[in-house]
Short mmCIF file of C-alpha atoms in Angstrom, two decimals:
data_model
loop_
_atom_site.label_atom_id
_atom_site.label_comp_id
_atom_site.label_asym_id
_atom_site.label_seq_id
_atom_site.Cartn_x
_atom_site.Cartn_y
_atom_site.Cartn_z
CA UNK N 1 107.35 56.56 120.57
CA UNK N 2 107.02 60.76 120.36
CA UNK N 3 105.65 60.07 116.63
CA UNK N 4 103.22 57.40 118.03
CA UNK N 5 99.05 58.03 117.70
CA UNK N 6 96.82 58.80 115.14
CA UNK N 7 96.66 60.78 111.81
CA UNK N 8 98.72 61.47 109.19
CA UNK N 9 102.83 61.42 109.75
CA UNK N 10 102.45 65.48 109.46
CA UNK N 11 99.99 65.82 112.13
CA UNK N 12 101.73 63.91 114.36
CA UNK N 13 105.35 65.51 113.28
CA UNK N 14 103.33 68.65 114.71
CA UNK N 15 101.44 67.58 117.90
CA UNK N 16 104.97 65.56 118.48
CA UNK N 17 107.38 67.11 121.85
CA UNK N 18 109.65 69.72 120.53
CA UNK N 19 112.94 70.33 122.08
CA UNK N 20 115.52 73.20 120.71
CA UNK N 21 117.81 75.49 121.19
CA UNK N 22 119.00 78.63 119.48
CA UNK N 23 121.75 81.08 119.37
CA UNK N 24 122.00 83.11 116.68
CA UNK N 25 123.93 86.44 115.40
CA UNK N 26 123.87 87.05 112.19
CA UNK N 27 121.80 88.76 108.82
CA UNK N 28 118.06 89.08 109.63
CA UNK N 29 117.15 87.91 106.02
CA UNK N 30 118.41 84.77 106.50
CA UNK N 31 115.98 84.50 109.10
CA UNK N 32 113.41 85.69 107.41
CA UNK N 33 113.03 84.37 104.71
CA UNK N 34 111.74 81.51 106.50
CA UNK N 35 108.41 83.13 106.58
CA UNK N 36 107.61 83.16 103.29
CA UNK N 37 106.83 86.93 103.15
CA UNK N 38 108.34 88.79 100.00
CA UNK N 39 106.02 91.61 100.53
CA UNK N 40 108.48 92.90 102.73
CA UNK N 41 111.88 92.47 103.46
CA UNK N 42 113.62 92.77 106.69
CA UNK N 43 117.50 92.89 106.90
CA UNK N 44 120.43 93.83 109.16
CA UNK N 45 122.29 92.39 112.21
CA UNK N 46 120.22 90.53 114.22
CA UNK N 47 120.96 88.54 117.80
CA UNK N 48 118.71 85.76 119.19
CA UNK N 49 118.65 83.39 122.15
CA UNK N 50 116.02 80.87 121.95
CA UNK N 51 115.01 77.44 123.56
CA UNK N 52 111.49 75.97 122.82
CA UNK N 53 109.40 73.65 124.18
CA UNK N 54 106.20 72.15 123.53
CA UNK N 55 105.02 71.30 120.37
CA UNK N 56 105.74 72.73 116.45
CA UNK N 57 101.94 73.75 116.75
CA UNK N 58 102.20 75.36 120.23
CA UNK N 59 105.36 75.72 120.79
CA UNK N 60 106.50 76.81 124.26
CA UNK N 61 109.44 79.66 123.51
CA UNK N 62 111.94 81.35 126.02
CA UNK N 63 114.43 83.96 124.95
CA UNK N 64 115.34 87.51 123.46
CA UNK N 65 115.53 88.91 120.06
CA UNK N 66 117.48 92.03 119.39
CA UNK N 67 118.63 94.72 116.82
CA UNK N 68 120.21 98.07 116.44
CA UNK N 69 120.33 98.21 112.99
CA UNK N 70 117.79 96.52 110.98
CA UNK N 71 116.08 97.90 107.98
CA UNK N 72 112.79 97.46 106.23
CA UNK N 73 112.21 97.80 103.10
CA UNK N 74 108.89 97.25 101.17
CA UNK N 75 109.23 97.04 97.24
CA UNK N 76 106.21 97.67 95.95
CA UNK N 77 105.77 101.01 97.91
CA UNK N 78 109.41 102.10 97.98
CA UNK N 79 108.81 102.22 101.39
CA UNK N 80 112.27 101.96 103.04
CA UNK N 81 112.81 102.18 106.84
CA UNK N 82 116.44 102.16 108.42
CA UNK N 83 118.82 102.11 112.11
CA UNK N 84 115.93 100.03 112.99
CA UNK N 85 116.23 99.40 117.17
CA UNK N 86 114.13 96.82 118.72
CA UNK N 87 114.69 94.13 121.72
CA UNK N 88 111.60 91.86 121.48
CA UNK N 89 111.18 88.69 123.98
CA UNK N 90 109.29 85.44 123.72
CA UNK N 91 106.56 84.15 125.51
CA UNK N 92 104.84 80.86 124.38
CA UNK N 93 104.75 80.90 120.38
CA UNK N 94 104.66 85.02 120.79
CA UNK N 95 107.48 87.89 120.28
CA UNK N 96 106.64 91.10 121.77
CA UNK N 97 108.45 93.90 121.06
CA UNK N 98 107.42 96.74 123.31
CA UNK N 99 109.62 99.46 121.92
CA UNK N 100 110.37 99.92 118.09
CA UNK N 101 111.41 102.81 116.28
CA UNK N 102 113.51 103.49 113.24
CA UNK N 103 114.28 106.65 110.77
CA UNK N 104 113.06 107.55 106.72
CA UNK N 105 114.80 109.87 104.66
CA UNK N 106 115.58 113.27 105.38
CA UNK N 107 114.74 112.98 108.92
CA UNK N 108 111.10 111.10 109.33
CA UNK N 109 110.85 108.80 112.28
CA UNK N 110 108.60 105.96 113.55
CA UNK N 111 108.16 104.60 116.43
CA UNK N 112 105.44 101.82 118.60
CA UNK N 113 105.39 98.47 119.31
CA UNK N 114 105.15 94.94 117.72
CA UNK N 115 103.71 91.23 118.25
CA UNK N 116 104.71 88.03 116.26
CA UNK N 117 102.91 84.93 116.27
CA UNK N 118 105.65 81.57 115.39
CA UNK N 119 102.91 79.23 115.87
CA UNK N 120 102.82 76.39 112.96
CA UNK N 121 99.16 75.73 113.50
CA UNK N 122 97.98 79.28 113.03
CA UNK N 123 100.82 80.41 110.51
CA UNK N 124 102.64 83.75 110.85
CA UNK N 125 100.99 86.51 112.55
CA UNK N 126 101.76 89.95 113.04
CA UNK N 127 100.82 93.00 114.52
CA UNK N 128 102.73 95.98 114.39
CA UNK N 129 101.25 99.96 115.74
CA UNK N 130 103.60 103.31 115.10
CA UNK N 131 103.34 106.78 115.66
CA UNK N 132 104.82 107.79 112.27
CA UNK N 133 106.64 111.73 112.33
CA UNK N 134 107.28 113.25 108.82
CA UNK N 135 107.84 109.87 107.61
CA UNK N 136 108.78 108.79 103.84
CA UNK N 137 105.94 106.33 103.71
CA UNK N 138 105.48 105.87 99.98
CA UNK N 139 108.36 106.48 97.41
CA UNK N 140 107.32 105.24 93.96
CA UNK N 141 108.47 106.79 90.38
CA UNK N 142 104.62 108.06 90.19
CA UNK N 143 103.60 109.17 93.60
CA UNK N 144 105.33 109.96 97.04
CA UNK N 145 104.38 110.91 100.37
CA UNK N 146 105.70 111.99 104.06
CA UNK N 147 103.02 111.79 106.55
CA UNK N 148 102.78 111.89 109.95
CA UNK N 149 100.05 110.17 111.96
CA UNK N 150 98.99 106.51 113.24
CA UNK N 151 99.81 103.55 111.26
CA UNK N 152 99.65 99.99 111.86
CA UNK N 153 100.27 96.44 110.07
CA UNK N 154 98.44 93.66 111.13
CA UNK N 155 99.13 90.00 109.48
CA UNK N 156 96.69 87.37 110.53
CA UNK N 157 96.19 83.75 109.47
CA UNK N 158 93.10 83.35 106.50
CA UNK N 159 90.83 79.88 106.23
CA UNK N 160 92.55 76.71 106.62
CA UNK N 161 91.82 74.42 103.90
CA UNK N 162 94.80 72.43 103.67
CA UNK N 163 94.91 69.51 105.84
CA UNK N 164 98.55 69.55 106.20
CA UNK N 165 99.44 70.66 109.73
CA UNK N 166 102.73 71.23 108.52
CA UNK N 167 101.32 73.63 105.87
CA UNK N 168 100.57 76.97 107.10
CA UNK N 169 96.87 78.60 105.57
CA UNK N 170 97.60 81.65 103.37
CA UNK N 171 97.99 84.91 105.27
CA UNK N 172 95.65 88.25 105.23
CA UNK N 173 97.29 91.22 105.69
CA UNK N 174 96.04 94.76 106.25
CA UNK N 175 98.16 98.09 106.75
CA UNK N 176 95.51 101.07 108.28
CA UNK N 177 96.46 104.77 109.12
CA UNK N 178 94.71 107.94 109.17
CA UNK N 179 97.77 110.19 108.18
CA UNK N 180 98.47 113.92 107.94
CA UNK N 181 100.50 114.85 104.73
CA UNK N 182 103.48 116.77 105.59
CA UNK N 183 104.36 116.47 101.59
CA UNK N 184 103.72 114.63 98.73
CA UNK N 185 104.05 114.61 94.90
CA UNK N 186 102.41 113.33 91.70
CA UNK N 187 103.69 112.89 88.40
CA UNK N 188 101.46 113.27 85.48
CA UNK N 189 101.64 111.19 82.63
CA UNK N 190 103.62 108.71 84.81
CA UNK N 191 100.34 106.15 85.19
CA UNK N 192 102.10 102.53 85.15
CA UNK N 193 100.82 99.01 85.54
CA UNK N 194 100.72 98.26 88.77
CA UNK N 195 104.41 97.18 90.40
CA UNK N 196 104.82 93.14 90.59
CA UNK N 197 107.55 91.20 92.24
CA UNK N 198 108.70 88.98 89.66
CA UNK N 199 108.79 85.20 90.40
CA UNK N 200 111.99 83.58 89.08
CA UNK N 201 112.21 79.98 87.72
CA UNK N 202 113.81 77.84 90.08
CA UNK N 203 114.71 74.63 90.33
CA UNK N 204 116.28 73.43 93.53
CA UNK N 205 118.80 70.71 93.51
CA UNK N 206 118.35 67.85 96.46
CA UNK N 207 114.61 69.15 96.92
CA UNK N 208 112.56 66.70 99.52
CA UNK N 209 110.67 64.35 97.78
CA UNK N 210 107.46 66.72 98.40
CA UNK N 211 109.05 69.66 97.00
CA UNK N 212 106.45 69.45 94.08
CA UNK N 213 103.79 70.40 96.08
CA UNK N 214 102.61 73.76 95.50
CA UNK N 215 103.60 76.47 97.77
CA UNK N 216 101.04 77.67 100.33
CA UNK N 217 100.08 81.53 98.46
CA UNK N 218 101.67 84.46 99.73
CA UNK N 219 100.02 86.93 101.90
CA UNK N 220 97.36 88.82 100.56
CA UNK N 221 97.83 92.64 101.64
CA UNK N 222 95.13 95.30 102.31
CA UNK N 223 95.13 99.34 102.20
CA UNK N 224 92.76 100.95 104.16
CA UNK N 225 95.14 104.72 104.57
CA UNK N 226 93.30 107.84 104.66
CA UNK N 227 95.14 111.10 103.98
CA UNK N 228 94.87 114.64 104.25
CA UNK N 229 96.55 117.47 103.24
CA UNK N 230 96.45 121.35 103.36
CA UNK N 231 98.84 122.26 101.07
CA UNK N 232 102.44 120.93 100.00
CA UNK N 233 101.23 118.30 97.66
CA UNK N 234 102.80 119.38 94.17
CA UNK N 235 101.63 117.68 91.00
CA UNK N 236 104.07 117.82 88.06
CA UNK N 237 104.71 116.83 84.39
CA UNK N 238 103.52 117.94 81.18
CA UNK N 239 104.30 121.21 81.72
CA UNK N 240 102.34 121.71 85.03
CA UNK N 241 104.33 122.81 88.26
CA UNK N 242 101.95 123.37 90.91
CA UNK N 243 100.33 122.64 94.73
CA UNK N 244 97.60 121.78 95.78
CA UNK N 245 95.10 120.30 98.85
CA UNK N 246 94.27 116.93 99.10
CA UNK N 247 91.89 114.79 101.07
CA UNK N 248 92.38 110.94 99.86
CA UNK N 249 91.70 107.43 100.45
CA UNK N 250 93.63 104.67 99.48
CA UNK N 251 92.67 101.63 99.48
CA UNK N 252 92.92 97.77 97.71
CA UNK N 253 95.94 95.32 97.55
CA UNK N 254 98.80 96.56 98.23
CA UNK N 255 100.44 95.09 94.43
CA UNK N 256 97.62 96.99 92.82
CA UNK N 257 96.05 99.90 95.13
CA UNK N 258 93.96 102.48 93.97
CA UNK N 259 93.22 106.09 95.15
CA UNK N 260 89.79 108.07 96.05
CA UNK N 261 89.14 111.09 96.54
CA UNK N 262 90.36 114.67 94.71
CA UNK N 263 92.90 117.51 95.09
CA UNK N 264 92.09 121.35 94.89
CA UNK N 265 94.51 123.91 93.27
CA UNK N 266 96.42 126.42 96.04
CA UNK N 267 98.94 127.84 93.40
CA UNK N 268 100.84 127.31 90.67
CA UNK N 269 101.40 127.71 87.11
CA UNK N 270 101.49 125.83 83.77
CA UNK N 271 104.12 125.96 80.97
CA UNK N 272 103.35 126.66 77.18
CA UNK N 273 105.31 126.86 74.81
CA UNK N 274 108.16 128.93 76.32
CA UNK N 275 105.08 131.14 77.98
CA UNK N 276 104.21 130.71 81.66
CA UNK N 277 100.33 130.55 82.42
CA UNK N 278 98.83 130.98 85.56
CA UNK N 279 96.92 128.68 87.35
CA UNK N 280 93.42 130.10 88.10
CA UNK N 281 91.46 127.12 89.34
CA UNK N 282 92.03 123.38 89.29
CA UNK N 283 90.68 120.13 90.72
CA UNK N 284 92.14 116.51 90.08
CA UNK N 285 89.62 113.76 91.47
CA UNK N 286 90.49 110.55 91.71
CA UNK N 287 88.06 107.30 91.07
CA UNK N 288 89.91 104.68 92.09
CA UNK N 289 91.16 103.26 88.81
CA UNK N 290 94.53 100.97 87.77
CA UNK N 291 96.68 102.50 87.09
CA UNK N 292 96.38 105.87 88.96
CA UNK N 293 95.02 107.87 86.35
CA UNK N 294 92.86 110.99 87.76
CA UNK N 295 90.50 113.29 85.66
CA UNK N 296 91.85 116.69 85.64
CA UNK N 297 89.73 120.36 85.37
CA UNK N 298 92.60 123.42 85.54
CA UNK N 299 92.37 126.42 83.91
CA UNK N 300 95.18 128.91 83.38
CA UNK N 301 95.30 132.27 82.12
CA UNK N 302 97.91 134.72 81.20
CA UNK N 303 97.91 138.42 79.36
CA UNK N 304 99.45 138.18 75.67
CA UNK N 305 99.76 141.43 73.53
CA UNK N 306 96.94 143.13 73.82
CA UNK N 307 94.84 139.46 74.78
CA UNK N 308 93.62 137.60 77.87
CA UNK N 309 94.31 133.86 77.22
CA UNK N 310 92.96 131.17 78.64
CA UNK N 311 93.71 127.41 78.91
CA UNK N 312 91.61 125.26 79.66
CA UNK N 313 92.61 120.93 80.36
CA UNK N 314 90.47 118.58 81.02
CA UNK N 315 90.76 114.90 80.43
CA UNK N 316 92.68 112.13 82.17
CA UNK N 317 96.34 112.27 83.29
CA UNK N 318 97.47 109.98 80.52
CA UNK N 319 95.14 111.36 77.81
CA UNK N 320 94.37 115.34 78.37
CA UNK N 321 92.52 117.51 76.35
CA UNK N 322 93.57 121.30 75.96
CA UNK N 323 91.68 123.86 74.51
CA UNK N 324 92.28 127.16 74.53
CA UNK N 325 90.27 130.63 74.51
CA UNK N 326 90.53 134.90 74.49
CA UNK N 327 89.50 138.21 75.06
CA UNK N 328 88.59 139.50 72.30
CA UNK N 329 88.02 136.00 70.91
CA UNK N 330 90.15 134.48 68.46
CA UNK N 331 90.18 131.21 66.13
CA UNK N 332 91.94 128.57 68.42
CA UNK N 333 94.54 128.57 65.36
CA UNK N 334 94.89 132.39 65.27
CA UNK N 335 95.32 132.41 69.15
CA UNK N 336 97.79 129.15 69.04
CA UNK N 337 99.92 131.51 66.33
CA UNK N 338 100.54 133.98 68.59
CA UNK N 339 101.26 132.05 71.58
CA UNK N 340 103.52 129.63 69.85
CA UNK N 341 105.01 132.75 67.82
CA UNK N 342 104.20 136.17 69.31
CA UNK N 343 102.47 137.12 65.87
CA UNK N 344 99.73 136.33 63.72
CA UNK N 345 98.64 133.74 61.76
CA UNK N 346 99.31 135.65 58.43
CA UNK N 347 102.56 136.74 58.91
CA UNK N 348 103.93 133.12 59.79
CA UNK N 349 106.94 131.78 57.45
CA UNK N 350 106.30 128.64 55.86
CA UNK N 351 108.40 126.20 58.64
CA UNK N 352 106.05 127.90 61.56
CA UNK N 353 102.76 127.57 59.43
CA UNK N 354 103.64 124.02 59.29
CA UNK N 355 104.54 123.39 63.16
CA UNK N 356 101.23 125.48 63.88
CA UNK N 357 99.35 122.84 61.87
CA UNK N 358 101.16 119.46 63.23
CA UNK N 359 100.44 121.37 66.76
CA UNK N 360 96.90 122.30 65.83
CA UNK N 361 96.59 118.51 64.89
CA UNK N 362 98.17 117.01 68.32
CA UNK N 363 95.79 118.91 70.30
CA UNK N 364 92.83 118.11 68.47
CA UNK N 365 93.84 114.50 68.22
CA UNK N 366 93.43 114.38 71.96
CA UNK N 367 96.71 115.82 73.41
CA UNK N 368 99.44 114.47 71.13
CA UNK N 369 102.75 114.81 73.38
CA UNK N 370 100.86 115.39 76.49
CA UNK N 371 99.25 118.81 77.43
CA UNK N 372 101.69 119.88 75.07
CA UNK N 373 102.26 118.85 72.00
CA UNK N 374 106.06 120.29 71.39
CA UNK N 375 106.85 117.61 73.98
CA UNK N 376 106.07 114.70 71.03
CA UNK N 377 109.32 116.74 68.97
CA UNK N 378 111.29 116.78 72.14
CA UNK N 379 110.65 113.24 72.45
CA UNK N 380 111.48 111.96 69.06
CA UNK N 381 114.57 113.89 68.60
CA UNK N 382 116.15 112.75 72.35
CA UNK N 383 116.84 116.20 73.85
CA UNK N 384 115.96 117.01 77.33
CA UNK N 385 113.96 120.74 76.59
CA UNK N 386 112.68 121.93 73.21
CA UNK N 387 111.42 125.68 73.79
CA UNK N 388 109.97 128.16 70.89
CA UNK N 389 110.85 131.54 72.19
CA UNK N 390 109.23 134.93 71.05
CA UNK N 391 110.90 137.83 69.13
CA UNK N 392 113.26 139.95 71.29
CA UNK N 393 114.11 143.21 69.77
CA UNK N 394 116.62 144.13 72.10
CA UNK N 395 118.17 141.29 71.49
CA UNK N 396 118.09 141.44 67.92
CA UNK N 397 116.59 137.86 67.69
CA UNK N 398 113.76 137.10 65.85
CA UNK N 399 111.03 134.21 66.78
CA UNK N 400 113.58 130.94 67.67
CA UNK N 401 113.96 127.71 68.77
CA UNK N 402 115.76 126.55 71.94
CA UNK N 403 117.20 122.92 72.21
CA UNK N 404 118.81 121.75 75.30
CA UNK N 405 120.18 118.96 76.93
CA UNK N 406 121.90 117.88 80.21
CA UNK N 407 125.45 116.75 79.60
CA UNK N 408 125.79 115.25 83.13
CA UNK N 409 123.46 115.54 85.90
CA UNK N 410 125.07 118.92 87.04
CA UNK N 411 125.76 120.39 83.84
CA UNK N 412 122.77 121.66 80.87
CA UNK N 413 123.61 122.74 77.71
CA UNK N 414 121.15 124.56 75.60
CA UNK N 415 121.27 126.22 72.02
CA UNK N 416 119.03 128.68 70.68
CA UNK N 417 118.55 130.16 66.86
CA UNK N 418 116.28 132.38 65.12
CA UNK N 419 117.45 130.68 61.29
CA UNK N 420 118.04 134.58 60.31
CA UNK N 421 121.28 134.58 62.01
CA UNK N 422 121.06 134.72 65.85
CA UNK N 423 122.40 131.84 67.62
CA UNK N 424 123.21 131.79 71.54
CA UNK N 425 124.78 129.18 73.68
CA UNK N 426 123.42 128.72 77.42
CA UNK N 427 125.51 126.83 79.85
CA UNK N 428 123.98 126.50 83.09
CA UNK N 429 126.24 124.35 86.07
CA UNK N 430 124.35 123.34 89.35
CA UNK N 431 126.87 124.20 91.90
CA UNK N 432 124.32 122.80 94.78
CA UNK N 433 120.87 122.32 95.22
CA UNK N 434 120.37 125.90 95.93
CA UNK N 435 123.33 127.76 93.52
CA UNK N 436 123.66 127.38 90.08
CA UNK N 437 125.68 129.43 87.32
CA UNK N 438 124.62 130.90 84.63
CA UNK N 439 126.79 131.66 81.64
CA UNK N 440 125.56 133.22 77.55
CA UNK N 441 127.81 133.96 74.98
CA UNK N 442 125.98 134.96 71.84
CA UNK N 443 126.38 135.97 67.54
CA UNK N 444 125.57 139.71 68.77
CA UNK N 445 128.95 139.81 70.74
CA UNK N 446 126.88 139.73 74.13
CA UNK N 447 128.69 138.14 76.56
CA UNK N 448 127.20 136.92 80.41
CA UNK N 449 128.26 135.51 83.76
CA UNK N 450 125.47 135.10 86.27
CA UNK N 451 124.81 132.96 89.61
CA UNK N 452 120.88 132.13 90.62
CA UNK N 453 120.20 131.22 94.04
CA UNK N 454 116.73 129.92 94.69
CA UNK N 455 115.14 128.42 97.92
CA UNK N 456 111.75 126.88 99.08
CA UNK N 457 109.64 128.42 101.50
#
């Protein structure tokens, strides 16, 4: 009799009377994973106390939901939220949860509220609004960010074109904020295809008999973040260790998001062959492409025996250019010589005359090993650091190269040699973040203990 009327058996399975009951203590997963939504994932001890009423399209719900301990975790942001506390109750087909909060790394926090729609007929929706406080909100290999400011993440049900009742229409999500960067970071070169959740084949044993059906599409999830920084966003990689201001948009699907906007140079410095430059101006702008891959215009300068050098990158992130310039002005090779070897181009030994031409042939070949092009040797040999290091009279060491690698993740090892007898051995042992030792023994009979403490301000 319930099942009685018109329409399909689905539509009247949903407008049919709906009586249950629920008690429940156990992993949140388990729970949700009946959702559908591998976007995110939500975990940790949850306790529920349901009855429903009504219908499976408008269901009538009664009951509490709570947890001291979730965690959510979002994989294609690296997003990761933990000691998640919320006590939600029902009302109708609705959870409100009034009061939510939960910690990132290192001491960020969130905290607002949150709404969940269980109708059938409408699919899931979702709306949840935080205050977020020096928060860890993106964590990727590429790019990361702590931000504090408003956020929110709205899910709401798209077009229904399925005339299943029992089949929820596909979801649209969006995630919004306008957020002040407390920090962030960029790693050049490290421009990847976008991150993708990877669909397994599976085939389910005892599967109903419409199991072949196609599943409804996940949710479709939009960025619309805006961001903006003073300072304290460092961009690294290829040699570059610097900060700068940024003032960003991001925006697109969430598997595939792109970034607007650009990022002006406060300080830093850039690393040549052994030879720290100077960072004298920079700007990165970003143009929304996928992969992340900004243009780049940085200049850095330093003073070289008797010289004023200048280098100059422009380019993209995964294909710089470098060129370099003087005062007095020098043939790029003549002024390469001396900063890859302290000395001219005439009085270069064989071996350097051919690593100045393989390096005069990276850069013009549109940036061989990155902005620079010892990093292609470094590469193809497997160490960690590949230096060339100017003469040092008082050290009796002539022009040399320094090879180094880490032995553990505490411990580097690097070797240096000038090939007319020098040779040194560098030990260096990261006691903590902050203290490291320092220890040389080389052929001169020089001998050296030494501890480096360093600390950011």
């Amino acid at each position: 009799a319930p099942l009685a009327g018109e329409g399909s058996l689905g539509q009247r399975l949903a407008a049919a009377p709906l009586f249950a009951e629920m008690r429940y203590q156990g992993p949140a997963e388990t729970i949700w994973q009946l959702t559908g939504n591998t976007t995110l994932n939500i975990s940790g001890l949850i306790t529920a106390r349901a009855d429903a009423r009504g219908t499976l399209n408008t269901p009538e719900i009664t009951g509490l939901v709570e947890t001291s301990a979730g965690r959510i975790e979002s994989l294609l942001t690296g997003t990761v939220i933990e000691n998640v506390r919320a006590t939600g109750a029902f009302e109708r087909s609705t959870l409100t949860i009034p009061d939510l909060a939960g910690t990132t790394s290192d001491g960020g926090t969130i905290a607002g509220s949150a709404r969940f729609d269980l109708g059938l007929a409408s699919g899931l929706g979702m709306e949840i609004r935080v205050q977020a406080e020096n928060a860890l909100l993106i964590n990727r290999d590429d790019i990361a960010g702590r931000a504090t400011g408003p956020l929110s993440i709205t899910l709401a049900p798209g077009p229904d074109d399925d005339a299943n009742p029992l089949t929820p229409p596909p979801s649209v999500g969006r995630i919004e904020g306008d957020l002040d960067l407390v920090e962030g970071r960029f790693r050049l070169g490290r421009a990847a295809a976008a991150a993708q959740i990877p669909e397994l084949n599976v085939t389910e044993i005892n599967a109903p008999l419409d199991a072949s059906q196609p599943r409804p599409p996940a949710a479709d999830w939009q960025l619309a973040i805006d961001v903006d920084a003073i300072n304290r966003f460092t961009v690294t990689g290829l040699g570059l260790d610097s900060e700068w201001s940024a003032d960003l948009a991001i925006r697109g699907p969430l598997s595939d998001f792109t970034i607007q906007g650009q990022m002006d140079l406060v300080r830093g410095e850039y690393q040549f062959a052994g030879r720290a430059f100077e960072l004298e101006r920079g700007r990165i702008e970003f143009y929304g492409q996928s992969p992340i891959n900004p243009t780049l215009d940085i200049v850095a300068g330093a003073d070289l025996d008797g010289l004023s050098a200048t280098i100059n990158i422009t380019g993209s992130s995964d294909k710089p250019e470098i060129t370099f310039t003087s005062i007095p002005a020098l043939p790029q090779e003549e002024l390469l010589s001396r900063m890859l070897f302290g000395t001219s181009i005439t009085s270069l030994s064989a071996p350097e005359a051919l690593q100045l031409a393989a390096s005069v042939a990276a850069l013009r070949g549109g940036g061989g090993g990155g902005l620079n092009p010892i990093n292609a040797v470094r590469d193809a040999i497997g160490l960690d650091r590949l230096r060339i290091l100017p003469a040092d009279l008082a050290l009796g060491r002539g022009t040399a190269v320094a090879a180094g690698k880490y032995i553990t993740r505490r411990l580097y090892v690097e070797v240096i040699t000038d090939g007319q007898g020098y040779s040194a051995t560098q030990v260096e042992y990261r006691v903590t973040r902050w203290l490291t030792l320092l220890s040389t023994i080389s052929t001169v009979g020089r001998q050296s203990l030494n501890a480096r403490i360093s600390r950011d301000y």
